[in-house]
Coordinates of N, CA and C in Angstrom, one line a residue:
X1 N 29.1 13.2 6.3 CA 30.1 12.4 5.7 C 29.8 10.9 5.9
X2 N 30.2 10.1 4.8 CA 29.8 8.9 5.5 C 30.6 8.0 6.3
X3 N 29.9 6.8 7.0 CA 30.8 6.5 7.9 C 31.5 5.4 7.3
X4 N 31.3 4.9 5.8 CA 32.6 4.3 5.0 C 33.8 5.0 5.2
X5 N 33.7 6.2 5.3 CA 35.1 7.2 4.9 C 36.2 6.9 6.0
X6 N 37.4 6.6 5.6 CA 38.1 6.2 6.7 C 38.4 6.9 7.7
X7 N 38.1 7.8 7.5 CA 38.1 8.9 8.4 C 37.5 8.7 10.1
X8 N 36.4 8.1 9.6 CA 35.6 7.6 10.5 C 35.7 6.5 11.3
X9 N 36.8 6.0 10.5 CA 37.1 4.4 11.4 C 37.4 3.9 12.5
X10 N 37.6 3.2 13.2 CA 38.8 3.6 14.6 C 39.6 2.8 14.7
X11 N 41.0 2.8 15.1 CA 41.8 2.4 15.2 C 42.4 0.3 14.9
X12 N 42.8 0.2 13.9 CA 43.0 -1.0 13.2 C 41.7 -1.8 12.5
X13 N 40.8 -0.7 11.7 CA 39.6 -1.7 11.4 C 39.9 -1.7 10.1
X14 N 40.7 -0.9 9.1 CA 41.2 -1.3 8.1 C 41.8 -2.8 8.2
X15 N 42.9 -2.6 8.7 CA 43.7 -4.1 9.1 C 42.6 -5.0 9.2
X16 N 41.6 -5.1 10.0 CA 40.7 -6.4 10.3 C 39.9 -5.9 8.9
X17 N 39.5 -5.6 7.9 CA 38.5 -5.5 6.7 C 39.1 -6.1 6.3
X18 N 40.4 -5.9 5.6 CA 41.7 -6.9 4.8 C 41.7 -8.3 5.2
X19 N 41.9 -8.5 6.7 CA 41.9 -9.6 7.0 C 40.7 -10.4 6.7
X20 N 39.7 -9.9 7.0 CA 38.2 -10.9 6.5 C 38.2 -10.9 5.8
X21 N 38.1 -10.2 4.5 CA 37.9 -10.3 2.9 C 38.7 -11.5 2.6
X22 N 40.5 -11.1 3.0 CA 41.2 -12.3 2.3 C 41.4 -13.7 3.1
X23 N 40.3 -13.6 4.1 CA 40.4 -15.5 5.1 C 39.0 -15.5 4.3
X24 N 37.8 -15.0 3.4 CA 36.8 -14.9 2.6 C 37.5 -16.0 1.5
X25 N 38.1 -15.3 1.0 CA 38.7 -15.7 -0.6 C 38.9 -16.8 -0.4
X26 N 39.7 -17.0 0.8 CA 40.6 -18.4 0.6 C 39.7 -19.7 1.3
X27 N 38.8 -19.2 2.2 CA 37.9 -20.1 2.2 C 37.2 -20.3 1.3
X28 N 36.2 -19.9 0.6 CA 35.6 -19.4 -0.6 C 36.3 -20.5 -2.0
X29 N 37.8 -20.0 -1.9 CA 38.1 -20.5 -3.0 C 38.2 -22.8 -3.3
X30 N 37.3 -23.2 -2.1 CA 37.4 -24.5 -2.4 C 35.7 -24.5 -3.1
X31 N 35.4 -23.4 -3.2 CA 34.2 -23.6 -3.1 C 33.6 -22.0 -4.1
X32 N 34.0 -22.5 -5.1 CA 34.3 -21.2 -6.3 C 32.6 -20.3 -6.7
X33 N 32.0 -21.6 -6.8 CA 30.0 -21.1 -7.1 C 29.3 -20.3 -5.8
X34 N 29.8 -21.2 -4.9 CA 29.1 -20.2 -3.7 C 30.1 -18.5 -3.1
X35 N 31.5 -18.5 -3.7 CA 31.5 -17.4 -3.8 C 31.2 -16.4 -4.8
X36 N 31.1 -17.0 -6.3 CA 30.5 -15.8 -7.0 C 28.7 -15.6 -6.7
X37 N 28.8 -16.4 -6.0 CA 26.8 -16.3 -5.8 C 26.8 -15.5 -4.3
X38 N 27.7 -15.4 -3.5 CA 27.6 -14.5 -2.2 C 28.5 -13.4 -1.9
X39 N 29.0 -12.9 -3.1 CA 30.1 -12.1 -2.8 C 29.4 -10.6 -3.2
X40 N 28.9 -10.7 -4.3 CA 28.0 -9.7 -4.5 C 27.0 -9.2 -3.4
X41 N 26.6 -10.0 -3.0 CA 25.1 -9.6 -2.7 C 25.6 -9.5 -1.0
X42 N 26.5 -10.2 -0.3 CA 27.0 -9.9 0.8 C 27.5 -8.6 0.8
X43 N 28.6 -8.1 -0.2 CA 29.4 -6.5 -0.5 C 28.2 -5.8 -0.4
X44 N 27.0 -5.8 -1.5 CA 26.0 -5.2 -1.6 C 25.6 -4.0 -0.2
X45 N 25.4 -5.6 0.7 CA 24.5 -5.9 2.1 C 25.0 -4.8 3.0
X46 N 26.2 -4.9 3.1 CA 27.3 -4.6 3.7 C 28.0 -2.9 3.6
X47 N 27.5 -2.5 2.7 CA 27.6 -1.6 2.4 C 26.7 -0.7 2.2
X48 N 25.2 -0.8 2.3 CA 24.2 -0.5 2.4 C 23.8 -0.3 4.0
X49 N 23.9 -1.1 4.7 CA 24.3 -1.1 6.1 C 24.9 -0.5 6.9
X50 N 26.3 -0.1 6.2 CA 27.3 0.9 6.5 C 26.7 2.4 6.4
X51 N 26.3 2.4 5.3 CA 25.4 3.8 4.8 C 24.3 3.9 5.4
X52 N 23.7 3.6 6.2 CA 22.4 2.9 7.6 C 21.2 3.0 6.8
X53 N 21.2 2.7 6.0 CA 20.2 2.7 4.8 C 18.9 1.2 5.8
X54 N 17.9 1.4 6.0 CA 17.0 0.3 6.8 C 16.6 -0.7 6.1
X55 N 16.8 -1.4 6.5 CA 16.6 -3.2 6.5 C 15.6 -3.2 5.1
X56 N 14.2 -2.7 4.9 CA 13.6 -3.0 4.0 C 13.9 -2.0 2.7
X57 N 14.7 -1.1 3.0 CA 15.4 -0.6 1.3 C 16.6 -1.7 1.1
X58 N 17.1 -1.8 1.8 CA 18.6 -3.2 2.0 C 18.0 -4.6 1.2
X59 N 16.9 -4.8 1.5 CA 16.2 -6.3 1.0 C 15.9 -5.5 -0.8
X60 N 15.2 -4.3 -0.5 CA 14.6 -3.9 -2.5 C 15.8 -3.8 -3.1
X61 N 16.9 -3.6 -2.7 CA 18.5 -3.5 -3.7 C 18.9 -4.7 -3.6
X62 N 19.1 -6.0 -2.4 CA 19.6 -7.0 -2.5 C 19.2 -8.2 -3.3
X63 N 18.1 -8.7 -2.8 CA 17.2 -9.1 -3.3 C 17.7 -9.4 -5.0
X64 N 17.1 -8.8 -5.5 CA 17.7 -8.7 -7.0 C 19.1 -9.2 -7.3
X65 N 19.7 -8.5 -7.0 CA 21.3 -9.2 -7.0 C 21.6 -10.6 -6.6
X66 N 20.7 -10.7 -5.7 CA 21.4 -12.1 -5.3 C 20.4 -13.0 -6.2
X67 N 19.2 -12.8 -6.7 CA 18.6 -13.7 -7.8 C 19.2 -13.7 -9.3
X68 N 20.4 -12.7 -9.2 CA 20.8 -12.9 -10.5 C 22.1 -13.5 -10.7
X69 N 22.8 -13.4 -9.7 CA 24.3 -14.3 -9.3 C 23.7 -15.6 -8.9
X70 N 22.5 -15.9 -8.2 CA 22.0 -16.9 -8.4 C 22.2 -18.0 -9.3
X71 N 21.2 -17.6 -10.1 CA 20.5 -17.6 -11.3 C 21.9 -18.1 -12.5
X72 N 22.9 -16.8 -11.9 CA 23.9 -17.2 -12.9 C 24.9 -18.5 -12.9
X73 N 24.7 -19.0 -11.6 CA 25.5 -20.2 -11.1 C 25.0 -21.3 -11.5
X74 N 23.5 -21.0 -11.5 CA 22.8 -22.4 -11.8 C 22.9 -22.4 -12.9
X75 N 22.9 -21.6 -14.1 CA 23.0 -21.9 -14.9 C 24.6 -22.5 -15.7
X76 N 25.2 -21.8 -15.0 CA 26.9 -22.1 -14.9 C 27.3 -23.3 -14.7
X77 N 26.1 -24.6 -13.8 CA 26.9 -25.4 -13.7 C 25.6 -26.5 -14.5
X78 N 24.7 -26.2 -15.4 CA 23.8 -26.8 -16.2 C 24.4 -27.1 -17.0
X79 N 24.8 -28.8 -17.4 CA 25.2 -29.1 -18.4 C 24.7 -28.5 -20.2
X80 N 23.5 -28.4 -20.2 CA 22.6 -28.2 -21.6 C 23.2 -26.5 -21.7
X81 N 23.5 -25.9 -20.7 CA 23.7 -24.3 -20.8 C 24.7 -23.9 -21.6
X82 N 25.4 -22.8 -22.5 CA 26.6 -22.2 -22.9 C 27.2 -21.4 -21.8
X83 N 28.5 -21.3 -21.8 CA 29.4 -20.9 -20.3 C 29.2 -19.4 -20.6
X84 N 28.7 -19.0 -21.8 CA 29.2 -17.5 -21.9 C 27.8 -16.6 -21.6
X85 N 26.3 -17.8 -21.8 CA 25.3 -16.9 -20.9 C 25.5 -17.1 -19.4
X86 N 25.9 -17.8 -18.7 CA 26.1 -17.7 -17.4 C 27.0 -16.3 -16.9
X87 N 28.4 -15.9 -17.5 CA 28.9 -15.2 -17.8 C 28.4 -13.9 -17.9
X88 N 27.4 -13.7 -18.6 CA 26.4 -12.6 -19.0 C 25.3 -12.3 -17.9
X89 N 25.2 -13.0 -17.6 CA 23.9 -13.1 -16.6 C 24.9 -12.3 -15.0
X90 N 26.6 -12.7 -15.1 CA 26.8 -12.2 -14.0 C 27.3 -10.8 -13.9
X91 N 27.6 -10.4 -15.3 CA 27.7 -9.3 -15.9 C 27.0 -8.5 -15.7
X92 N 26.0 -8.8 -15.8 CA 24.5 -7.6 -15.4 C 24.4 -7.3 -14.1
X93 N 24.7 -8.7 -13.3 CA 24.7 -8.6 -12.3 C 25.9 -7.2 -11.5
X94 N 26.8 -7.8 -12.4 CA 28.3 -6.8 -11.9 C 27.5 -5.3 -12.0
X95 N 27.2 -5.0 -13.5 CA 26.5 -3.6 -13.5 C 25.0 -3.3 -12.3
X96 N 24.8 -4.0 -12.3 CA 23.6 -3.7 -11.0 C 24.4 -3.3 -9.7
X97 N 25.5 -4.1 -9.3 CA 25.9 -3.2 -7.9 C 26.6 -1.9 -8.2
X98 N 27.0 -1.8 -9.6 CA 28.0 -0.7 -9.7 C 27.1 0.4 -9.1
X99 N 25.9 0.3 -10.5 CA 25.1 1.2 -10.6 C 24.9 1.5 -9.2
X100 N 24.1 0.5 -8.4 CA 23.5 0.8 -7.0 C 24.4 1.9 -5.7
X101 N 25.7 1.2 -5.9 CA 27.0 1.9 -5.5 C 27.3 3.4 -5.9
X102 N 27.5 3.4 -6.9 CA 27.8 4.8 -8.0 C 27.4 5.7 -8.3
X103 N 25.3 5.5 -8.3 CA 25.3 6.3 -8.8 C 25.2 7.3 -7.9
X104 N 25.0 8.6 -8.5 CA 26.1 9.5 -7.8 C 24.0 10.3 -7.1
X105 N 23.3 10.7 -7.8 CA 22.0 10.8 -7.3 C 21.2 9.5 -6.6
X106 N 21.5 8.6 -6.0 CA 21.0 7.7 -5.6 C 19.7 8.0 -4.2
X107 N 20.3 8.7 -3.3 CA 19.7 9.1 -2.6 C 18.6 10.0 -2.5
X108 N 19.2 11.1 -3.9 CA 17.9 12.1 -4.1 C 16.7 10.6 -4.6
X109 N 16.8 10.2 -5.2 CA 15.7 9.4 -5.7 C 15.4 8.3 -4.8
X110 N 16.3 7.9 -3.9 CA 15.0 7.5 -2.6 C 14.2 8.3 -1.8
X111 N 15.0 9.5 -1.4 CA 13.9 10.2 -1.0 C 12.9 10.5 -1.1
X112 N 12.5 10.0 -2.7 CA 11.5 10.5 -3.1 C 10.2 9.1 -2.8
X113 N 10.8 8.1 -1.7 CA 9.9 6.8 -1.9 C 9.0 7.5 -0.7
X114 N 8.0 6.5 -0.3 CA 6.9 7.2 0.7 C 8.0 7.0 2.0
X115 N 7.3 7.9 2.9 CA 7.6 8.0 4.2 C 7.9 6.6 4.9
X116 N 6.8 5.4 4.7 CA 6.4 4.4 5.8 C 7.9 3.5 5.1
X117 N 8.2 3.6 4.0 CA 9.4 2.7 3.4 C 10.3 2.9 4.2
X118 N 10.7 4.5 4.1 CA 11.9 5.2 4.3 C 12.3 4.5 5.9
X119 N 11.3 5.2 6.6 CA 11.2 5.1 7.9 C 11.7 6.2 9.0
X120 N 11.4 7.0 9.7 CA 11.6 8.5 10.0 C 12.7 8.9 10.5
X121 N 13.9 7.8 10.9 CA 15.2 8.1 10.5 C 15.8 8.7 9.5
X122 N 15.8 7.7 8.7 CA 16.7 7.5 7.2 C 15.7 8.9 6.6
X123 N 14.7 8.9 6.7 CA 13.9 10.0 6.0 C 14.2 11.5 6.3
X124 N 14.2 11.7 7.4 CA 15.0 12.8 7.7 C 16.3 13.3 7.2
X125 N 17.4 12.2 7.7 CA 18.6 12.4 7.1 C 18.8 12.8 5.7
X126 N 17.8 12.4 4.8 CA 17.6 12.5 3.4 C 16.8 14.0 3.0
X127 N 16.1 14.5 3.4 CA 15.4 15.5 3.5 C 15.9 16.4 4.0
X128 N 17.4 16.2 5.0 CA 18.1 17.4 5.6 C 19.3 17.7 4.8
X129 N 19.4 16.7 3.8 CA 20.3 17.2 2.6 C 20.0 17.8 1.7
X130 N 18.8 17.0 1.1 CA 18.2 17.6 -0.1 C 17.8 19.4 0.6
X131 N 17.1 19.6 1.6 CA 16.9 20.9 2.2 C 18.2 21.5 1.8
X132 N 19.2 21.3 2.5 CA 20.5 22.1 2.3 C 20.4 22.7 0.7
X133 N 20.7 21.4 0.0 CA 20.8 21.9 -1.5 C 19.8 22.9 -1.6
X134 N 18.8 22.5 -1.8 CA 17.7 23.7 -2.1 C 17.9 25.0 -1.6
X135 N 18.4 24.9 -0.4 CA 18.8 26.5 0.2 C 19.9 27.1 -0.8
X136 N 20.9 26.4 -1.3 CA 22.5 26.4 -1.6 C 21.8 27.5 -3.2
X137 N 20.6 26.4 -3.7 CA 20.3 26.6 -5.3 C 19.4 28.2 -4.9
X138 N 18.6 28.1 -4.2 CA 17.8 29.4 -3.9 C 18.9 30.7 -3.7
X139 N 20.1 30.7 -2.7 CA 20.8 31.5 -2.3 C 21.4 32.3 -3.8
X140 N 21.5 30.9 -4.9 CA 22.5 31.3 -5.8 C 21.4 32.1 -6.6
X141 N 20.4 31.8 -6.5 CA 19.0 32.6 -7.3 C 18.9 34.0 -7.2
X142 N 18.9 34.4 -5.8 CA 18.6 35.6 -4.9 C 19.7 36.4 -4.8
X143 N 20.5 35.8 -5.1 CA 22.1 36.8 -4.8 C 22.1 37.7 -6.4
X144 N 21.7 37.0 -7.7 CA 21.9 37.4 -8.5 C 20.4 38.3 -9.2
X145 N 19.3 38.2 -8.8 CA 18.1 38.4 -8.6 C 17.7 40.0 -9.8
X146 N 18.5 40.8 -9.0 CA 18.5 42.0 -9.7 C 19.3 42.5 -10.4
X147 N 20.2 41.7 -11.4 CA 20.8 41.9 -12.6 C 19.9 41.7 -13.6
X148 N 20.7 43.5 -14.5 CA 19.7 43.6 -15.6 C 19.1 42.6 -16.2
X149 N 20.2 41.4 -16.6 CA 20.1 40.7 -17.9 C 18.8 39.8 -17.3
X150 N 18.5 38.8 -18.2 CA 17.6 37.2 -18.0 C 17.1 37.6 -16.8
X151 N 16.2 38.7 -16.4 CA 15.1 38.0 -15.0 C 14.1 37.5 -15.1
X152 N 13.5 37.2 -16.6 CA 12.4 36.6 -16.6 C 12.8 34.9 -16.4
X153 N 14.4 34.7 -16.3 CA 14.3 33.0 -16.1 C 14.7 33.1 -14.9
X154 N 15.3 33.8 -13.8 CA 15.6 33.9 -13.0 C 14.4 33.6 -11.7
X155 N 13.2 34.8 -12.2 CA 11.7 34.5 -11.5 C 11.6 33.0 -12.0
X156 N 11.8 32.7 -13.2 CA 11.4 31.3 -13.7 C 11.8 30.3 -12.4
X157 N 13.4 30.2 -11.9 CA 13.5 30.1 -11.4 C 13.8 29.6 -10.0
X158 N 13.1 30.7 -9.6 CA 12.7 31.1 -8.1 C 10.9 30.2 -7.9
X159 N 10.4 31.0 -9.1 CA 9.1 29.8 -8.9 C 9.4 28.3 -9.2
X160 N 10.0 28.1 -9.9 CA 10.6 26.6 -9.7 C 10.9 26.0 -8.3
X161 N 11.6 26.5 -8.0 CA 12.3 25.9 -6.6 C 11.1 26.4 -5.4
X162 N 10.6 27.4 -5.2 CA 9.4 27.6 -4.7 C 8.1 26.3 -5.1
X163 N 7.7 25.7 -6.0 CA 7.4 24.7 -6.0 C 7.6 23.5 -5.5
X164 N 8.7 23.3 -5.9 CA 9.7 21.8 -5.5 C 9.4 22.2 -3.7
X165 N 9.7 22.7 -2.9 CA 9.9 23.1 -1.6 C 8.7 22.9 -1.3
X166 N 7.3 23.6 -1.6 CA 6.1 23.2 -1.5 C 5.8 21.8 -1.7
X167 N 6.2 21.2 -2.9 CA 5.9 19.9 -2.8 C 6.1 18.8 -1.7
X168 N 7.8 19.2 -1.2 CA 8.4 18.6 -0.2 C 7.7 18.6 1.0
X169 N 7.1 19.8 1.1 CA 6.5 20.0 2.2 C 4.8 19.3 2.7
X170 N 4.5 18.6 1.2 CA 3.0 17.8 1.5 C 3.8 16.7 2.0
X171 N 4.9 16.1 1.6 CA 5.6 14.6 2.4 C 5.2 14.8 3.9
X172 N 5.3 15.6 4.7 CA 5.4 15.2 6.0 C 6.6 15.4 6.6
X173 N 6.3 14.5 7.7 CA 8.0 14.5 8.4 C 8.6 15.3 9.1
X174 N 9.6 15.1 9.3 CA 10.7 16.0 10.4 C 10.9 17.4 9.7
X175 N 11.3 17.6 8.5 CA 11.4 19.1 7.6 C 9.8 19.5 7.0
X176 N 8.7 19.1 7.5 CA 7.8 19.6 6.3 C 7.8 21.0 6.9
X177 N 7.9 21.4 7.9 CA 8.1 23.1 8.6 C 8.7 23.6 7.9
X178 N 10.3 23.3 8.4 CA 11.4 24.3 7.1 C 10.9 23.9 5.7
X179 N 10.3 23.2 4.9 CA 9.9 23.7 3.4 C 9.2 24.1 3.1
X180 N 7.9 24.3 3.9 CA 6.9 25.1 4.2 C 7.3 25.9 4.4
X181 N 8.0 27.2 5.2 CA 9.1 27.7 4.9 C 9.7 28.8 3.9
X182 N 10.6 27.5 3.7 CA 11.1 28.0 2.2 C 10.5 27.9 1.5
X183 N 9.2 27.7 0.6 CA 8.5 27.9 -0.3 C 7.9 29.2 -0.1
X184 N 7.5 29.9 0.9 CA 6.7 31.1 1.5 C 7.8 31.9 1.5
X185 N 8.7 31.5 1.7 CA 10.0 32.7 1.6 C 10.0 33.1 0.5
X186 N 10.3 31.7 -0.3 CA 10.4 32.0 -2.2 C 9.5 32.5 -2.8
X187 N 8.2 32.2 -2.7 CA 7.1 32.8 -2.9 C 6.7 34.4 -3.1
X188 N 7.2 34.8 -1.5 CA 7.1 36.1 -1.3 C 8.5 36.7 -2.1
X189 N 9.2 36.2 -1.9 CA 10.4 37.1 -3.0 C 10.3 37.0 -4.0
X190 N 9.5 36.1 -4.8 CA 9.3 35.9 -5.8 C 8.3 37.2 -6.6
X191 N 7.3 37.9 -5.4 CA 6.6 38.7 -5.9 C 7.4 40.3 -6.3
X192 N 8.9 40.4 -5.6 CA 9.3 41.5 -5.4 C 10.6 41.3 -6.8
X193 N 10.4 40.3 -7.5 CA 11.4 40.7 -9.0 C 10.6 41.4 -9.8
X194 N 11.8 42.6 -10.4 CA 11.4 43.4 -11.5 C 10.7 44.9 -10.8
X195 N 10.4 44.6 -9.8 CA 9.7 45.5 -8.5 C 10.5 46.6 -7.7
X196 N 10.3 47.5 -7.7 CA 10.8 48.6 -6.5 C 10.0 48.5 -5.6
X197 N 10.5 47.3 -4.4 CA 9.5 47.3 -3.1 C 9.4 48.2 -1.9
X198 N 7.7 48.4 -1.7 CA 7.9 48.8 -0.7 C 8.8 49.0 0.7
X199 N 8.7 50.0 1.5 CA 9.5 49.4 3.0 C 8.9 48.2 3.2
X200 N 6.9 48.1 3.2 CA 6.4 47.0 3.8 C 6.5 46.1 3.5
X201 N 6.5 45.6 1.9 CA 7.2 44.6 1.0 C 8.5 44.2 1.7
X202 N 9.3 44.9 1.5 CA 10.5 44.7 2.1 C 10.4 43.8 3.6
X203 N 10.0 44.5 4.3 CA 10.1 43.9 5.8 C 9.6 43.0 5.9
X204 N 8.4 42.7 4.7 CA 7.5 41.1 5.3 C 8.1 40.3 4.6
X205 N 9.3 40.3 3.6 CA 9.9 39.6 3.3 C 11.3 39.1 3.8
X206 N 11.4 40.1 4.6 CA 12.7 40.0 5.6 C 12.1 39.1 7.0
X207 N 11.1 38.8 7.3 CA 10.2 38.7 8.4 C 10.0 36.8 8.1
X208 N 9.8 37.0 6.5 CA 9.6 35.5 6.0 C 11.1 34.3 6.0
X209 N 11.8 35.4 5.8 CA 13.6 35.0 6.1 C 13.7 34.4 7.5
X210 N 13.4 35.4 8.3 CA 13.4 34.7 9.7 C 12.9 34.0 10.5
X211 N 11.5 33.8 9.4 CA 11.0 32.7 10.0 C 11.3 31.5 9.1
X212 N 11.7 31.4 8.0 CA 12.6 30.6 7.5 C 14.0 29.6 8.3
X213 N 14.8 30.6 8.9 CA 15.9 30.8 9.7 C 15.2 29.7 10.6
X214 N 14.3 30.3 11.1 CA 13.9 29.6 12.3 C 13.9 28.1 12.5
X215 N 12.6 27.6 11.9 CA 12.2 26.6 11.1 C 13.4 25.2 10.6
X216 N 14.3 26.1 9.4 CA 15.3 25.2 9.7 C 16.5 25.0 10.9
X217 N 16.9 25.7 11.7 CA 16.9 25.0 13.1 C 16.4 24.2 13.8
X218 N 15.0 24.8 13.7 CA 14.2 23.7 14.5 C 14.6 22.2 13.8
X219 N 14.2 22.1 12.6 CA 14.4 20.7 11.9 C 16.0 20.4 12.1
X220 N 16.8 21.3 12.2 CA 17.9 20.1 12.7 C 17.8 19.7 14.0
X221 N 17.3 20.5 15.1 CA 17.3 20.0 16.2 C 16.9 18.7 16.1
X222 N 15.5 18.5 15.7 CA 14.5 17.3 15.4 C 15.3 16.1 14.7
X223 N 16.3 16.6 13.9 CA 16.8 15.5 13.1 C 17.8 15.1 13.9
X224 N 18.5 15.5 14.5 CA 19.6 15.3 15.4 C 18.9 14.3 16.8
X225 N 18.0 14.8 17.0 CA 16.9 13.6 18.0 C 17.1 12.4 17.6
X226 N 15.8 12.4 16.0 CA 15.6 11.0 15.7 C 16.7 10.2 15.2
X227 N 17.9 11.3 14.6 CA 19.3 10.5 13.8 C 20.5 10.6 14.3
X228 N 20.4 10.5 15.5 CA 22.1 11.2 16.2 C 23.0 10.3 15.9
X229 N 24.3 11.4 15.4 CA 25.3 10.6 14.8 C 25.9 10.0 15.5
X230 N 26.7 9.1 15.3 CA 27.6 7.8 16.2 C 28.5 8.7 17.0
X231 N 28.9 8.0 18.1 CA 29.9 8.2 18.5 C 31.3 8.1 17.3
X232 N 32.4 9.1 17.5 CA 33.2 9.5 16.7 C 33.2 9.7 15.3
X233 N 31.8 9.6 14.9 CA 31.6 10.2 13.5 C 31.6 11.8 13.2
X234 N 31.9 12.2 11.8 CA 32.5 13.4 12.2 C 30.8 13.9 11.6
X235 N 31.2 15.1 12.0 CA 29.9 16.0 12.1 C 29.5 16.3 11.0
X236 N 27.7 16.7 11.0 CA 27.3 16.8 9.5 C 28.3 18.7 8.9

């Protein structure tokens, strides 16, 4: 959960957010250019930080924003300029934090940046979600596995996500075990659709489960090392 969620808060830090924002405004407001040029890119900052996102993904989303609220001021107070491209310029701007804020996959697509960016915190944390899911999509694969209907998309599938989990697993890191793993898990069940398996089939596939099982333990322990959650944050 994150630790925006008020849930997480402690005691009167709402009240003090309110308070700074609106002793913000009213300071701010003698001084109207330097707050639409820092209010973005501050909220941005601020929020990104909250979400413990590290310093150099914080600068590749800020950065930008604040060259374009910039950008839009100076041009805002250029005599030779029209008021309604400054306007526009901060408009885009508006849509760039939404987006950054919003979108709702944002994190699957950092995870996908290199390791050294991420940094072996934030990278973990990100990899112990996306893991989850993958298990969540696999579970829903396998439970339904042996109904008559569609198993040829069902194997489709299973080697899909058996892929993806392989691939995760050339990244490195704290989870490359558990996806290494789960791809060998998937793999091997993958061979037993459409199949009346053996006992032996059977067991070395039940064998692959548990060492699955394993694996991901281990990687939470590991994650829990390098990411431990805050004091009174609620648990993953």
């Amino acid at each position: 959960m994150s630790r925006l969620d008020p849930i997480n808060w402690g005691p009167g830090t709402g009240a003090v957010l309110v308070f700074a924002w609106f002793a913000y405004a009213v300071a701010s407001a003698l001084w109207v250019h330097p707050l639409l040029w820092t209010v973005l890119p501050s909220g941005l900052t601020l929020y990104l930080f909250a979400e413990r996102y590290p310093w150099r993904l914080v600068l590749i989303f800020v950065v930008p924003l604040t060259l374009l609220t910039a950008f839009s001021q100076v041009v805002a107070i250029s005599p030779d300029a029209p008021t309604w491209v400054a306007v526009a310029i901060y408009v885009i701007a508006c849509v760039y934090f939404s987006s950054v804020v919003c979108y709702p996959n944002r994190d699957g697509w950092i995870a996908r940046l290199p390791g050294w960016l991420l940094g072996e915190r934030f990278a973990a944390r990100l990899a112990w979600a996306r893991f989850e899911e993958s298990v969540v999509a696999a579970n829903a694969v396998v439970r339904h596995v042996n109904a008559s209907e569609d198993q040829s998309s069902r194997q489709a599938a299973i080697h899909r996500l058996a892929m993806e989990a392989r691939r995760e697993s050339r990244r490195g890191g704290t989870w490359q075990e558990a996806w290494a793993a789960l791809a060998t898990w998937l793999e091997g069940f993958g061979t037993l659709v459409g199949i009346e398996p053996s006992a032996d089939q059977a067991r070395h596939v039940k064998d692959l489960l548990a060492g699955l099982d394993g694996a991901h333990m281990l990687a939470i322990e590991r994650t829990e090392v390098v990411d431990p959650p805050d004091d009174g944050e609620t648990p993953r």
